[in-house]
Coordinates of C-alpha atoms in Angstrom, one line a residue:
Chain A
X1 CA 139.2 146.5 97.3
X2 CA 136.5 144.5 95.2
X3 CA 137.8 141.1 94.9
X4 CA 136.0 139.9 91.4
X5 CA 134.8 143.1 89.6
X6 CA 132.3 142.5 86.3
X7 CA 131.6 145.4 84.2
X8 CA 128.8 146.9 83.1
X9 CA 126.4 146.2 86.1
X10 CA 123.7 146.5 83.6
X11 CA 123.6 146.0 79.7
X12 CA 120.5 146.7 77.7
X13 CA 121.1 145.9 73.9
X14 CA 118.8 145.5 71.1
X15 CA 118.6 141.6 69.4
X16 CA 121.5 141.0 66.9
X17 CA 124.7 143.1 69.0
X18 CA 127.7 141.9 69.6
X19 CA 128.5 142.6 73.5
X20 CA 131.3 142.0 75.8
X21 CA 131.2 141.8 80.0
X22 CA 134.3 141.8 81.4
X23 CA 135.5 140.2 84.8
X24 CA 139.0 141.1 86.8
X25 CA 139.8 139.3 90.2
X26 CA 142.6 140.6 92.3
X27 CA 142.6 137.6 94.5
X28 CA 145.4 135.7 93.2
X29 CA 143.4 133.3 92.5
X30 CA 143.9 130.7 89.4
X31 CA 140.7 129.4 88.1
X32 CA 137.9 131.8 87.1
X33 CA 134.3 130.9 86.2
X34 CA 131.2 132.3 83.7
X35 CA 127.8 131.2 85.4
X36 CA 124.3 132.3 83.8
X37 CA 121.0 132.5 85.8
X38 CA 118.3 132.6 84.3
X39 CA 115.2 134.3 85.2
X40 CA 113.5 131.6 87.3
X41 CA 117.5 131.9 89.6
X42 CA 119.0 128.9 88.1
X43 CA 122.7 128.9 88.1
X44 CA 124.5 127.4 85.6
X45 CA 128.1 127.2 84.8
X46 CA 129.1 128.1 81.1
X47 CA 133.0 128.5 80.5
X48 CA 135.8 127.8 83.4
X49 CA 139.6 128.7 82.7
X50 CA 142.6 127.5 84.9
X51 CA 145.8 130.1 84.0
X52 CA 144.9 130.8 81.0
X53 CA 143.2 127.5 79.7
X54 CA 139.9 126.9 79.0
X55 CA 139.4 123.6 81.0
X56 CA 135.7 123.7 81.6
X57 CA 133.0 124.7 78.1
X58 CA 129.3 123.7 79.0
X59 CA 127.1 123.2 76.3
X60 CA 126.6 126.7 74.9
X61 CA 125.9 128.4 71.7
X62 CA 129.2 129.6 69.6
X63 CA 127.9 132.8 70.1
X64 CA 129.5 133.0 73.2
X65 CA 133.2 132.8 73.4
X66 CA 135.0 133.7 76.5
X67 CA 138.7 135.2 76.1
X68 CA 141.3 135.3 79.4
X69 CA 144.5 137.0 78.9
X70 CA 145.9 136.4 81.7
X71 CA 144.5 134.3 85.2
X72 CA 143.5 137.5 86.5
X73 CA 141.0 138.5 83.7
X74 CA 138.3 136.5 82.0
X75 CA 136.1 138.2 79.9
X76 CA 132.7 137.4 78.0
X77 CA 131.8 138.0 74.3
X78 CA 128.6 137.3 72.8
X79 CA 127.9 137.4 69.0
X80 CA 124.4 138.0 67.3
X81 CA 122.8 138.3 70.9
X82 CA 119.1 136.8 71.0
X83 CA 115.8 137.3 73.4
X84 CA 117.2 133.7 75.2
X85 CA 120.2 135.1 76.0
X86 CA 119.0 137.6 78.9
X87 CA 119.8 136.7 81.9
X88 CA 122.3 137.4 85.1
X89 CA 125.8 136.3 84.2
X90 CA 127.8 136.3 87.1
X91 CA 132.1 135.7 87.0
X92 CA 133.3 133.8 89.7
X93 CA 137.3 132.8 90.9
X94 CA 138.8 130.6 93.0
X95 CA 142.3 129.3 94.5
X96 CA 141.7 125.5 94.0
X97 CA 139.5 122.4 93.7
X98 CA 136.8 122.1 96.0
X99 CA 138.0 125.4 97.6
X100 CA 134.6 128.7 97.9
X101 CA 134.0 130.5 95.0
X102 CA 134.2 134.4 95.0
X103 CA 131.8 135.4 93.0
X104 CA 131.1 139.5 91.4
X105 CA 128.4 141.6 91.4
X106 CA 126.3 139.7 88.4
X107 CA 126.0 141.4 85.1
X108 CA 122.3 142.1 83.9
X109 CA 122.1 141.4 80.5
X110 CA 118.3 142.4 78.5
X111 CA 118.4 142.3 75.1
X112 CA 115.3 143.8 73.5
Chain B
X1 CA 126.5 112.5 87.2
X2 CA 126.4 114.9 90.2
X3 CA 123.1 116.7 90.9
X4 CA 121.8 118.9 94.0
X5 CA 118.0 119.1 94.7
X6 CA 116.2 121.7 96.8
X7 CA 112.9 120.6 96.9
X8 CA 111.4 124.0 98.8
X9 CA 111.1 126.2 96.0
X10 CA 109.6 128.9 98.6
X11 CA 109.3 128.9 102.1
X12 CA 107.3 132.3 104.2
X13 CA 107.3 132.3 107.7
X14 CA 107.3 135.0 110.3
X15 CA 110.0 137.0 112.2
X16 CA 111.6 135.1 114.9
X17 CA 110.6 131.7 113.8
X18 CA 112.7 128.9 113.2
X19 CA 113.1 127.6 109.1
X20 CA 115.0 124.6 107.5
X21 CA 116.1 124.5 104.8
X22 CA 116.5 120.9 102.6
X23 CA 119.3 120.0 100.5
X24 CA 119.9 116.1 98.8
X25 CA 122.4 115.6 97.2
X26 CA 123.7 112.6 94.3
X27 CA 127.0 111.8 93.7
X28 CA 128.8 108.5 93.2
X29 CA 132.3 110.3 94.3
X30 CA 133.6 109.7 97.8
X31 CA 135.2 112.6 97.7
X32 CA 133.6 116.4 97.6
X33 CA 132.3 119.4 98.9
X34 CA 129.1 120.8 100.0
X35 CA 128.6 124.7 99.9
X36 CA 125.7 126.9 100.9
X37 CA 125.3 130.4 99.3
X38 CA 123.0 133.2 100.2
X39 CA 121.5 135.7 96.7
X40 CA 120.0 138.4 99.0
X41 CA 117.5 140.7 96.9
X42 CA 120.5 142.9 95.7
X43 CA 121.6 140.4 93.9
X44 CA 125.0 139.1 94.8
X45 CA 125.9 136.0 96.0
X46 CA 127.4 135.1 99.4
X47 CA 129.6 132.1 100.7
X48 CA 127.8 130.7 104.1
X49 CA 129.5 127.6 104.4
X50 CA 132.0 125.0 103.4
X51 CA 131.8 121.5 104.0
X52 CA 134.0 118.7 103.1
X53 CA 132.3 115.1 102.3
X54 CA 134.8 113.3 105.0
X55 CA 133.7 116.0 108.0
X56 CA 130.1 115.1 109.3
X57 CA 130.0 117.4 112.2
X58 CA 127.7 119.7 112.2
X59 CA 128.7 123.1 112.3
X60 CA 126.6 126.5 114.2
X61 CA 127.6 130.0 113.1
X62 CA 125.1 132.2 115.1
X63 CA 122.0 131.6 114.6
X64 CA 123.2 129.5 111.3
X65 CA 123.3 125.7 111.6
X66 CA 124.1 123.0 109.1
X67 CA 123.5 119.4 109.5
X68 CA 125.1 116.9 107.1
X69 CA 124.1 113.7 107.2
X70 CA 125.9 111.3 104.6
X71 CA 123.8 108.5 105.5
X72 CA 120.8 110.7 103.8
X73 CA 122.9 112.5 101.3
X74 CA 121.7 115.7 102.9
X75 CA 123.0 119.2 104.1
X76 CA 120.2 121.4 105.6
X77 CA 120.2 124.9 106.9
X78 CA 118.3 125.5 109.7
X79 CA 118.0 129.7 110.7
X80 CA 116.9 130.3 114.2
X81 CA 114.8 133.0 115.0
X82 CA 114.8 134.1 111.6
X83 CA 115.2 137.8 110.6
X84 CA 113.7 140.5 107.7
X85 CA 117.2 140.8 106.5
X86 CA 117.7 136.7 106.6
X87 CA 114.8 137.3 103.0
X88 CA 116.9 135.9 100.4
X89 CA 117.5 132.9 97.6
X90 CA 119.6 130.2 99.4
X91 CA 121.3 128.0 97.4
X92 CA 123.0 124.7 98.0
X93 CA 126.0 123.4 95.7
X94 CA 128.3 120.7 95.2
X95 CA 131.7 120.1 94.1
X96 CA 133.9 117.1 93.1
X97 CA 137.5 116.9 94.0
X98 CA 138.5 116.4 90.7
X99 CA 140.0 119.1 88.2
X100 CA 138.0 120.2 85.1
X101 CA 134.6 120.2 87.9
X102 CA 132.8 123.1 88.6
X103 CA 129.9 124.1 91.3
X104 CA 126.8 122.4 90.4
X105 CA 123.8 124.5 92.1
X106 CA 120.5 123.4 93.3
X107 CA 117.4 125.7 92.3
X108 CA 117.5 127.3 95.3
X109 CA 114.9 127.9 98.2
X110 CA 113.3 131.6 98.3
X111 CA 112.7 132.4 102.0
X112 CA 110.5 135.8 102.9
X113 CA 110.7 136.5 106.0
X114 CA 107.5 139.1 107.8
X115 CA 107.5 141.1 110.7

């Protein structure tokens, strides 16, 4: 039933790992999202992928690379993880411009 | 370049009493849309409204209202007879009609809401 799933929920990882969250939406929809909020609840979008193609790349360390395999999946990887990079990074979809975004349950990333 | 300010970083009030909350907006497009989203203290993050820039009418869903006022570049939220369970983030965003855009968020008001 969940419409844009991210998994883990939670990731605690020492400084230095090499992590992944992954993100599935089951909504049809064509363009997926990777936002970061930080601890003072900014949101900030970081990747965006429209079927496939990465049409949206904020200005964000290499470290991060996002991967999509198909429109229904977009996943995050993140190389060499630092202190900075904690944070809430939530996956998001939607159907078309200007349309809502559903967003997923937020992945808690601490790295210690 | 597009950008959404919520000035009310925090906002307390008591069960049962009415709150606003402000949004301005900045964008030299003529053509966009207006979102509010609510980040309740679990943590997700929940669609309220939609508004497109070329529909001014204010909109009431319960005791949710939403004035948009191009004239001001504003969209505020106004909660009647606010609740506990209304204690949450509220953000306000903003998107262009134009491909290869994505939600730009304001900073978002924290409202606390006592019984």
């Amino acid at each position: 039933d969940t419409a844009v799933s991210q998994t883990p929920k939670y990731l605690v990882t020492q400084m230095g790992n090499d992590k992944s969250i992954k993100c599935e939406q089951n909504l049809g929809h064509d363009t997926m999202y990777w936002y970061k909020q930080d601890s003072k609840k900014f949101l900030k979008i970081m990747f965006s992928y429209n079927n496939k193609e990465l049409i949206i790349n904020e200005t964000v360390p290499n470290r991060f690379s996002p991967k999509s395999p198909d429109k229904a999946h977009l996943n995050l990887h993140i190389n060499s993880l630092e202190l900075g990079d904690s944070a809430v990074y939530f996956c998001a979809s939607s159907q078309e411009q200007g349309a809502g975004y559903t967003f997923g349950s937020g992945t808690r990333l601490t790295v210690v | 370049a597009q950008k959404v300010t919520q000035a009310q970083t925090e906002i307390s009030v008591v069960e049962k009493e009415d709150v606003t909350l402000d949004c301005v907006y900045e964008t030299r497009d003529t053509t966009y849309y207006l979102f509010w989203y609510k980040q309740p203290p679990s943590g997700e993050l929940v669609f309220l409204i939609r508004r497109n820039s070329f529909d001014e009418q204010n909109e009431i869903s319960g005791r949710y209202s939403w004035n948009f006022q191009k004239s001001t570049s504003s969209f505020n939220f106004t909660i009647t007879a606010s609740q506990v369970v209304d204690s949450a983030v509220y953000f306000c965003a903003l998107i262009l009609n134009q491909a290869g855009t994505a939600l730009i968020f304001g900073k978002g008001t924290t409202l606390s809401v006592s019984s």
